PDB file of C-alpha atoms in Angstrom:
ATOM      1  CA  VAL K   1     -12.151   7.099  -8.015  1.00  0.00           C
ATOM      2  CA  LYS K   2     -13.142  10.820  -7.699  1.00  0.00           C
ATOM      3  CA  GLU K   3     -14.838  10.176  -4.300  1.00  0.00           C
ATOM      4  CA  THR K   4     -11.861   7.789  -3.185  1.00  0.00           C
ATOM      5  CA  LEU K   5      -9.268  10.412  -4.191  1.00  0.00           C
ATOM      6  CA  SER K   6     -10.693  13.103  -2.466  1.00  0.00           C
ATOM      7  CA  PHE K   7     -11.191  11.530   0.416  1.00  0.00           C
ATOM      8  CA  SER K   8      -7.502  10.313   0.515  1.00  0.00           C
ATOM      9  CA  PHE K   9      -6.476  14.175  -0.546  1.00  0.00           C
ATOM     10  CA  GLY K  10      -8.352  14.807   2.649  1.00  0.00           C
ATOM     11  CA  VAL K  11      -6.625  12.731   4.899  1.00  0.00           C
ATOM     12  CA  PHE K  12      -3.328  13.936   3.335  1.00  0.00           C
ATOM     13  CA  LYS K  13      -4.498  17.539   4.173  1.00  0.00           C
ATOM     14  CA  ARG K  14      -5.455  17.030   7.906  1.00  0.00           C
ATOM     15  CA  GLU K  15      -2.017  14.516   8.695  1.00  0.00           C
ATOM     16  CA  TRP K  16       0.010  16.085   6.298  1.00  0.00           C
ATOM     17  CA  LYS K  17       2.958  16.106   8.753  1.00  0.00           C
ATOM     18  CA  VAL K  18       2.923  12.332   9.581  1.00  0.00           C
ATOM     19  CA  VAL K  19       2.665  11.438   5.895  1.00  0.00           C
ATOM     20  CA  LEU K  20       5.863  13.668   5.192  1.00  0.00           C
ATOM     21  CA  ALA K  21       7.855  12.612   8.041  1.00  0.00           C
ATOM     22  CA  TYR K  22       7.312   8.787   6.825  1.00  0.00           C
ATOM     23  CA  PHE K  23       8.776  10.167   3.121  1.00  0.00           C
ATOM     24  CA  GLY K  24      11.640  11.668   5.129  1.00  0.00           C
ATOM     25  CA  VAL K  25      12.230   8.417   6.464  1.00  0.00           C
ATOM     26  CA  MET K  26      12.428   6.921   2.890  1.00  0.00           C
ATOM     27  CA  ILE K  27      14.483   9.453   1.354  1.00  0.00           C
ATOM     28  CA  VAL K  28      17.255   9.246   4.627  1.00  0.00           C
ATOM     29  CA  VAL K  29      17.271   5.309   3.901  1.00  0.00           C
ATOM     30  CA  ASN K  30      17.768   5.483   0.322  1.00  0.00           C
ATOM     31  CA  LEU K  31      20.327   8.027   0.841  1.00  0.00           C
ATOM     32  CA  LEU K  32      21.945   6.654   3.289  1.00  0.00           C
ATOM     33  CA  PHE K  33      22.330   3.029   1.453  1.00  0.00           C
ATOM     34  CA  SER K  34      23.347   4.822  -1.919  1.00  0.00           C
ATOM     35  CA  GLY K  35      26.086   6.250   0.035  1.00  0.00           C
ATOM     36  CA  LEU K  36      26.882   3.142   1.525  1.00  0.00           C
ATOM     37  CA  SER K  37      26.920   1.113  -1.719  1.00  0.00           C
ATOM     38  CA  SER K  38      29.342   4.100  -3.316  1.00  0.00           C
ATOM     39  CA  LEU K  39      31.839   3.597  -0.443  1.00  0.00           C
ATOM     40  CA  VAL K  40      32.205   0.010  -0.785  1.00  0.00           C
ATOM     41  CA  ASP K  41      32.294  -0.415  -4.494  1.00  0.00           C
ATOM     42  CA  PHE K  42      35.590  -1.610  -4.199  1.00  0.00           C
ATOM     43  CA  SER K  43      34.245  -4.730  -3.213  1.00  0.00           C
ATOM     44  CA  LYS K  44      31.592  -6.877  -5.162  1.00  0.00           C
ATOM     45  CA  VAL K  45      30.866  -8.917  -1.600  1.00  0.00           C
ATOM     46  CA  LEU K  46      30.436  -5.967   0.426  1.00  0.00           C
ATOM     47  CA  VAL K  47      28.210  -4.239  -2.362  1.00  0.00           C
ATOM     48  CA  LEU K  48      26.080  -7.495  -2.307  1.00  0.00           C
ATOM     49  CA  LEU K  49      25.889  -7.139   1.756  1.00  0.00           C
ATOM     50  CA  VAL K  50      24.823  -3.625   1.341  1.00  0.00           C
ATOM     51  CA  SER K  51      22.546  -4.501  -1.170  1.00  0.00           C
ATOM     52  CA  LEU K  52      20.689  -7.230   0.763  1.00  0.00           C
ATOM     53  CA  ILE K  53      20.635  -4.903   3.797  1.00  0.00           C
ATOM     54  CA  ASP K  54      19.214  -2.162   1.896  1.00  0.00           C
ATOM     55  CA  TRP K  55      16.050  -4.395   0.618  1.00  0.00           C
ATOM     56  CA  LEU K  56      15.545  -5.980   4.103  1.00  0.00           C
ATOM     57  CA  VAL K  57      15.460  -2.139   5.619  1.00  0.00           C
ATOM     58  CA  GLN K  58      13.259  -1.100   2.550  1.00  0.00           C
ATOM     59  CA  LEU K  59      10.946  -3.872   3.281  1.00  0.00           C
ATOM     60  CA  VAL K  60      10.743  -2.880   7.053  1.00  0.00           C
ATOM     61  CA  VAL K  61      10.097   0.619   5.643  1.00  0.00           C
ATOM     62  CA  GLN K  62       7.184  -0.657   3.292  1.00  0.00           C
ATOM     63  CA  MET K  63       5.539  -2.587   6.273  1.00  0.00           C
ATOM     64  CA  MET K  64       5.485   1.071   8.189  1.00  0.00           C
ATOM     65  CA  GLY K  65       4.511   2.494   5.742  1.00  0.00           C
ATOM     66  CA  VAL K  66       1.321   0.140   5.239  1.00  0.00           C
ATOM     67  CA  VAL K  67       0.979   0.796   9.327  1.00  0.00           C
ATOM     68  CA  VAL K  68       0.410   4.400   8.958  1.00  0.00           C
ATOM     69  CA  VAL K  69      -1.369   4.638   5.885  1.00  0.00           C
ATOM     70  CA  LEU K  70      -4.053   2.262   7.478  1.00  0.00           C
ATOM     71  CA  ALA K  71      -4.039   4.080  10.610  1.00  0.00           C
ATOM     72  CA  LEU K  72      -4.777   7.585   8.787  1.00  0.00           C
ATOM     73  CA  VAL K  73      -7.381   6.174   6.376  1.00  0.00           C
ATOM     74  CA  ASP K  74      -9.045   4.643   9.680  1.00  0.00           C
ATOM     75  CA  GLY K  75      -9.167   8.246  11.368  1.00  0.00           C
ATOM     76  CA  LYS K  76      -6.491   7.412  14.112  1.00  0.00           C
ATOM     77  CA  SER K  77      -3.535   9.975  15.206  1.00  0.00           C
ATOM     78  CA  LEU K  78      -0.771   8.426  15.291  1.00  0.00           C
ATOM     79  CA  LYS K  79       1.567   9.151  18.350  1.00  0.00           C
ATOM     80  CA  VAL K  80       4.998   8.138  18.837  1.00  0.00           C
ATOM     81  CA  ALA K  81       4.305   5.529  21.432  1.00  0.00           C
ATOM     82  CA  GLU K  82       2.035   3.765  19.194  1.00  0.00           C
ATOM     83  CA  LEU K  83       4.729   3.865  16.037  1.00  0.00           C
ATOM     84  CA  LYS K  84       7.217   2.127  18.192  1.00  0.00           C
ATOM     85  CA  ASP K  85       4.852  -0.692  19.226  1.00  0.00           C
ATOM     86  CA  ALA K  86       4.013  -1.093  15.239  1.00  0.00           C
ATOM     87  CA  LEU K  87       7.693  -1.373  14.834  1.00  0.00           C
ATOM     88  CA  ARG K  88       8.263  -3.874  17.232  1.00  0.00           C
ATOM     89  CA  ALA K  89       5.411  -5.953  15.852  1.00  0.00           C
ATOM     90  CA  VAL K  90       6.904  -5.521  12.047  1.00  0.00           C
ATOM     91  CA  LEU K  91      10.480  -6.660  13.210  1.00  0.00           C
ATOM     92  CA  ASP K  92       8.812  -9.539  15.237  1.00  0.00           C
ATOM     93  CA  GLY K  93      10.301 -12.668  13.101  1.00  0.00           C
ATOM     94  CA  LYS K  94       7.010 -14.271  11.980  1.00  0.00           C
ATOM     95  CA  MET K  95       5.783 -11.353  10.561  1.00  0.00           C
ATOM     96  CA  LEU K  96       9.021  -9.945   8.507  1.00  0.00           C
ATOM     97  CA  TRP K  97       9.266 -13.581   7.353  1.00  0.00           C
ATOM     98  CA  SER K  98       5.848 -13.761   5.977  1.00  0.00           C
ATOM     99  CA  PHE K  99       6.287 -10.252   4.473  1.00  0.00           C
ATOM    100  CA  ILE K 100       9.499 -11.393   2.765  1.00  0.00           C
ATOM    101  CA  GLY K 101       8.165 -14.658   1.469  1.00  0.00           C
ATOM    102  CA  ALA K 102       5.088 -13.041   0.356  1.00  0.00           C
ATOM    103  CA  SER K 103       7.058 -10.337  -1.761  1.00  0.00           C
ATOM    104  CA  LEU K 104       9.126 -12.857  -3.050  1.00  0.00           C
ATOM    105  CA  LEU K 105       6.240 -15.124  -4.154  1.00  0.00           C
ATOM    106  CA  TYR K 106       4.375 -12.002  -5.672  1.00  0.00           C
ATOM    107  CA  GLY K 107       7.519 -11.019  -7.727  1.00  0.00           C
ATOM    108  CA  LEU K 108       7.697 -14.879  -9.179  1.00  0.00           C
ATOM    109  CA  ILE K 109       4.086 -15.047  -9.793  1.00  0.00           C
ATOM    110  CA  VAL K 110       4.086 -11.708 -11.777  1.00  0.00           C
ATOM    111  CA  LEU K 111       6.973 -12.628 -13.661  1.00  0.00           C
ATOM    112  CA  GLY K 112       5.546 -15.803 -14.580  1.00  0.00           C
ATOM    113  CA  GLY K 113       2.357 -14.153 -15.843  1.00  0.00           C
ATOM    114  CA  LEU K 114       4.452 -11.897 -17.778  1.00  0.00           C
ATOM    115  CA  ILE K 115       6.318 -14.501 -19.565  1.00  0.00           C
ATOM    116  CA  LEU K 116       2.982 -16.226 -20.556  1.00  0.00           C
ATOM    117  CA  LEU K 117       1.921 -12.934 -23.203  1.00  0.00           C
ATOM    118  CA  VAL K 118       1.766 -10.220 -20.710  1.00  0.00           C
ATOM    119  CA  VAL K 119      -1.525 -10.177 -20.109  1.00  0.00           C
ATOM    120  CA  PRO K 120      -1.837 -13.000 -17.348  1.00  0.00           C
ATOM    121  CA  GLY K 121       0.790 -11.245 -15.736  1.00  0.00           C
ATOM    122  CA  ILE K 122      -0.749  -8.198 -15.402  1.00  0.00           C
ATOM    123  CA  ILE K 123      -3.848  -9.376 -14.215  1.00  0.00           C
ATOM    124  CA  TRP K 124      -2.088 -11.363 -11.162  1.00  0.00           C
ATOM    125  CA  ALA K 125      -0.252  -8.297 -10.121  1.00  0.00           C
ATOM    126  CA  VAL K 126      -3.360  -6.683  -9.900  1.00  0.00           C
ATOM    127  CA  ALA K 127      -5.251  -9.669  -7.976  1.00  0.00           C
ATOM    128  CA  TYR K 128      -2.201 -10.194  -5.777  1.00  0.00           C
ATOM    129  CA  GLN K 129      -1.240  -6.668  -5.074  1.00  0.00           C
ATOM    130  CA  PHE K 130      -3.034  -6.202  -1.545  1.00  0.00           C
ATOM    131  CA  TYR K 131      -0.739  -8.938   0.012  1.00  0.00           C
ATOM    132  CA  ARG K 132       1.274  -6.142   1.822  1.00  0.00           C
ATOM    133  CA  TYR K 133      -1.601  -5.325   3.509  1.00  0.00           C
ATOM    134  CA  THR K 134      -2.937  -8.761   4.465  1.00  0.00           C
ATOM    135  CA  VAL K 135       0.323  -9.268   5.997  1.00  0.00           C
ATOM    136  CA  VAL K 136       0.464  -6.386   7.884  1.00  0.00           C
ATOM    137  CA  ASP K 137      -3.120  -5.840   8.837  1.00  0.00           C
ATOM    138  CA  ASP K 138      -4.267  -9.395   9.179  1.00  0.00           C
ATOM    139  CA  ARG K 139      -0.774 -10.994  10.070  1.00  0.00           C
ATOM    140  CA  LEU K 140      -1.330 -13.433   7.633  1.00  0.00           C
ATOM    141  CA  GLY K 141       1.628 -16.037   6.327  1.00  0.00           C
ATOM    142  CA  ALA K 142       2.991 -15.734   3.030  1.00  0.00           C
ATOM    143  CA  ARG K 143       0.355 -18.008   1.003  1.00  0.00           C
ATOM    144  CA  GLU K 144      -2.660 -17.024   2.816  1.00  0.00           C
ATOM    145  CA  ALA K 145      -1.934 -13.310   2.238  1.00  0.00           C
ATOM    146  CA  LEU K 146      -1.676 -13.743  -1.492  1.00  0.00           C
ATOM    147  CA  ARG K 147      -4.606 -15.632  -1.429  1.00  0.00           C
ATOM    148  CA  LYS K 148      -6.639 -13.558   1.027  1.00  0.00           C
ATOM    149  CA  SER K 149      -5.871 -10.617  -1.728  1.00  0.00           C
ATOM    150  CA  LYS K 150      -6.985 -13.184  -4.524  1.00  0.00           C
ATOM    151  CA  GLU K 151     -10.027 -13.305  -2.679  1.00  0.00           C
ATOM    152  CA  MET K 152     -10.685 -10.049  -2.052  1.00  0.00           C
ATOM    153  CA  THR K 153     -10.096  -8.470  -5.975  1.00  0.00           C
ATOM    154  CA  ARG K 154     -12.405 -11.065  -7.199  1.00  0.00           C
ATOM    155  CA  GLY K 155     -14.694  -9.635  -9.560  1.00  0.00           C
ATOM    156  CA  ASN K 156     -13.279  -6.041  -9.309  1.00  0.00           C
ATOM    157  CA  LEU K 157     -10.187  -6.275 -11.160  1.00  0.00           C
ATOM    158  CA  GLY K 158     -11.390  -4.238 -13.904  1.00  0.00           C
ATOM    159  CA  PHE K 159     -11.861  -1.411 -11.736  1.00  0.00           C
ATOM    160  CA  LEU K 160      -8.830  -1.744  -9.901  1.00  0.00           C
ATOM    161  CA  PHE K 161      -6.640  -2.044 -13.158  1.00  0.00           C
ATOM    162  CA  LEU K 162      -8.320   1.237 -14.243  1.00  0.00           C
ATOM    163  CA  PHE K 163      -7.920   3.009 -10.757  1.00  0.00           C
ATOM    164  CA  GLY K 164      -4.353   1.968 -10.851  1.00  0.00           C
ATOM    165  CA  LEU K 165      -3.977   3.857 -14.302  1.00  0.00           C
ATOM    166  CA  ALA K 166      -5.517   6.439 -13.166  1.00  0.00           C
ATOM    167  CA  LEU K 167      -2.739   6.706  -9.885  1.00  0.00           C
ATOM    168  CA  ALA K 168      -0.016   6.608 -12.436  1.00  0.00           C
ATOM    169  CA  VAL K 169      -1.657   9.509 -14.413  1.00  0.00           C
ATOM    170  CA  LEU K 170      -1.985  11.298 -11.157  1.00  0.00           C
ATOM    171  CA  ASN K 171       1.633  11.017 -10.347  1.00  0.00           C
ATOM    172  CA  VAL K 172       2.915  11.688 -14.091  1.00  0.00           C
ATOM    173  CA  ALA K 173       1.018  14.961 -13.233  1.00  0.00           C
ATOM    174  CA  GLY K 174       2.879  15.157 -10.055  1.00  0.00           C
ATOM    175  CA  VAL K 175       6.270  14.616 -12.139  1.00  0.00           C
ATOM    176  CA  LEU K 176       5.196  17.605 -14.763  1.00  0.00           C
ATOM    177  CA  ALA K 177       4.422  19.931 -11.684  1.00  0.00           C
ATOM    178  CA  LEU K 178       8.532  20.338 -11.656  1.00  0.00           C
ATOM    179  CA  VAL K 179       8.447  16.839  -9.694  1.00  0.00           C
ATOM    180  CA  VAL K 180       7.524  18.869  -6.618  1.00  0.00           C
ATOM    181  CA  GLY K 181       3.876  17.561  -7.092  1.00  0.00           C
ATOM    182  CA  LEU K 182       5.068  14.366  -6.429  1.00  0.00           C
ATOM    183  CA  VAL K 183       5.369  15.567  -2.587  1.00  0.00           C
ATOM    184  CA  VAL K 184       1.432  15.359  -2.687  1.00  0.00           C
ATOM    185  CA  THR K 185       0.737  12.839  -5.551  1.00  0.00           C
ATOM    186  CA  VAL K 186       2.568   9.799  -4.199  1.00  0.00           C
ATOM    187  CA  PRO K 187       1.120  10.102  -0.616  1.00  0.00           C
ATOM    188  CA  VAL K 188      -2.406  10.673  -2.092  1.00  0.00           C
ATOM    189  CA  SER K 189      -1.978   7.425  -3.842  1.00  0.00           C
ATOM    190  CA  MET K 190      -0.502   5.296  -0.803  1.00  0.00           C
ATOM    191  CA  LEU K 191      -3.576   6.402   1.068  1.00  0.00           C
ATOM    192  CA  ALA K 192      -6.198   6.028  -1.843  1.00  0.00           C
ATOM    193  CA  MET K 193      -4.687   2.172  -2.200  1.00  0.00           C
ATOM    194  CA  ALA K 194      -5.156   1.928   1.483  1.00  0.00           C
ATOM    195  CA  SER K 195      -8.729   3.350   1.427  1.00  0.00           C
ATOM    196  CA  VAL K 196      -9.336   0.820  -1.552  1.00  0.00           C
ATOM    197  CA  TYR K 197      -8.042  -2.240   0.536  1.00  0.00           C
ATOM    198  CA  ARG K 198     -10.161  -0.877   3.406  1.00  0.00           C
ATOM    199  CA  GLN K 199     -13.160  -1.029   1.222  1.00  0.00           C
ATOM    200  CA  LEU K 200     -12.540  -4.253  -0.301  1.00  0.00           C
ATOM    201  CA  SER K 201     -11.844  -6.170   3.155  1.00  0.00           C
ATOM    202  CA  GLY K 202     -15.255  -4.773   3.965  1.00  0.00           C
ATOM    203  CA  LYS K 203     -14.375  -2.088   6.939  1.00  0.00           C
ATOM    204  CA  GLU K 204     -15.583   0.951   7.353  1.00  0.00           C
ATOM    205  CA  VAL K 205     -13.496   3.912   6.025  1.00  0.00           C
ATOM    206  CA  GLY K 206     -12.555   6.960   7.902  1.00  0.00           C
ATOM    207  CA  ALA K 207     -14.513   5.491  10.650  1.00  0.00           C
ATOM    208  CA  SER K 208     -12.878   7.750  13.212  1.00  0.00           C
ATOM    209  CA  ALA K 209     -12.318  10.669  11.258  1.00  0.00           C
ATOM    210  CA  GLY K 210     -15.433  11.837  10.496  1.00  0.00           C
ATOM    211  CA  GLY K 211     -16.456  14.661   8.658  1.00  0.00           C
ATOM    212  CA  SER K 212     -12.929  16.243   9.287  1.00  0.00           C
ATOM    213  CA  ALA K 213     -11.123  14.179   6.405  1.00  0.00           C
ATOM    214  CA  VAL K 214     -12.666  15.966   3.695  1.00  0.00           C
ATOM    215  CA  SER K 215     -12.072  20.086   3.328  1.00  0.00           C
ATOM    216  CA  GLY K 216     -15.172  22.355   4.944  1.00  0.00           C
ATOM    217  CA  GLY K 217     -15.972  19.673   6.826  1.00  0.00           C
ATOM    218  CA  GLY K 218     -18.577  17.592   4.888  1.00  0.00           C
ATOM    219  CA  SER K 219     -19.416  14.172   5.302  1.00  0.00           C
ATOM    220  CA  VAL K 220     -17.566  11.664   3.483  1.00  0.00           C
ATOM    221  CA  ASP K 221     -19.582   9.602   0.741  1.00  0.00           C
ATOM    222  CA  ASN K 222     -17.203   6.463  -0.409  1.00  0.00           C
ATOM    223  CA  ARG K 223     -19.726   5.563  -2.709  1.00  0.00           C
ATOM    224  CA  VAL K 224     -17.952   3.802  -5.770  1.00  0.00           C
ATOM    225  CA  ARG K 225     -19.609   2.664  -8.904  1.00  0.00           C
ATOM    226  CA  VAL K 226     -18.226  -0.661 -10.099  1.00  0.00           C
ATOM    227  CA  GLY K 227     -19.940  -1.607 -13.482  1.00  0.00           C
ATOM    228  CA  ASP K 228     -23.762  -1.448 -12.902  1.00  0.00           C
ATOM    229  CA  ARG K 229     -23.650  -1.795  -9.189  1.00  0.00           C
ATOM    230  CA  SER K 230     -23.272   0.843  -6.349  1.00  0.00           C
ATOM    231  CA  THR K 231     -22.827   0.039  -2.693  1.00  0.00           C
ATOM    232  CA  ALA K 232     -21.366   1.980   0.407  1.00  0.00           C
ATOM    233  CA  THR K 233     -18.235   0.925  -0.412  1.00  0.00           C
ATOM    234  CA  GLY K 234     -18.309   0.432  -4.240  1.00  0.00           C
ATOM    235  CA  PHE K 235     -16.807  -3.109  -4.195  1.00  0.00           C
ATOM    236  CA  SER K 236     -17.855  -6.793  -3.819  1.00  0.00           C
ATOM    237  CA  ALA K 237     -16.444  -7.831  -0.260  1.00  0.00           C
ATOM    238  CA  GLY K 238     -14.210 -10.565   0.133  1.00  0.00           C
ATOM    239  CA  GLY K 239     -14.799 -12.046  -3.404  1.00  0.00           C
ATOM    240  CA  ALA K 240     -17.898 -13.212  -2.670  1.00  0.00           C
ATOM    241  CA  GLY K 241     -19.975 -11.235  -5.483  1.00  0.00           C
ATOM    242  CA  GLN K 242     -21.767  -9.681  -2.500  1.00  0.00           C
ATOM    243  CA  PRO K 243     -22.261  -6.259  -1.985  1.00  0.00           C
ATOM    244  CA  VAL K 244     -21.027  -4.473   1.458  1.00  0.00           C
ATOM    245  CA  PRO K 245     -24.068  -3.985   3.708  1.00  0.00           C
ATOM    246  CA  GLY K 246     -24.330   0.093   3.290  1.00  0.00           C
ATOM    247  CA  ARG K 247     -23.496   2.037   6.627  1.00  0.00           C
TER     248      ARG K 247
END
């Protein structure tokens, strides 16, 4: 956990302008649709229509967020032209519909699990949480994205649950720091989850970043212990129960 958060904080320090620009877009979108909802509150139909459009736009923003954090974790420097290409890919009908379908299925799965004495819902929420990444990164359909997330997280659910708790504590600390701390803790949390996704997928984290992702220019060690095992990425890749070969 410590190594992943350290790496993610290093990426944030190196690319804080890109990260904060993305969060600026998120804030503008939220304020825009909040204002629109207030303007049309005289009509339930218009409020519903604005809410639906807001939901769709939020999904697109989420998908672009996945594109941004994965690129930064991979050590790439994003350029405007690349972001435009990514947006065109995100707005592609197939990918967008896959993301919508996966989001709805994920919600139903988690809701069904919560109804079944809560615990199954928590387990399934952890197991299927990477569907956002598998849709955008691998361009999978809704069911395939959820299935791959489940395969990737098999054998690592305990660690991922504790990791999620650690991120929650981090963001609570951000709130306690006069809320301003969230400007750092939320982006670092997103980068950390993207880093974990990359490790679970068996791909090298920060391949292009070298040692610059960590303050002081030192090399990045992504070794994380899970149970009694320790691998270069710290996870069993692809749910096969085999450690990822060391780099």
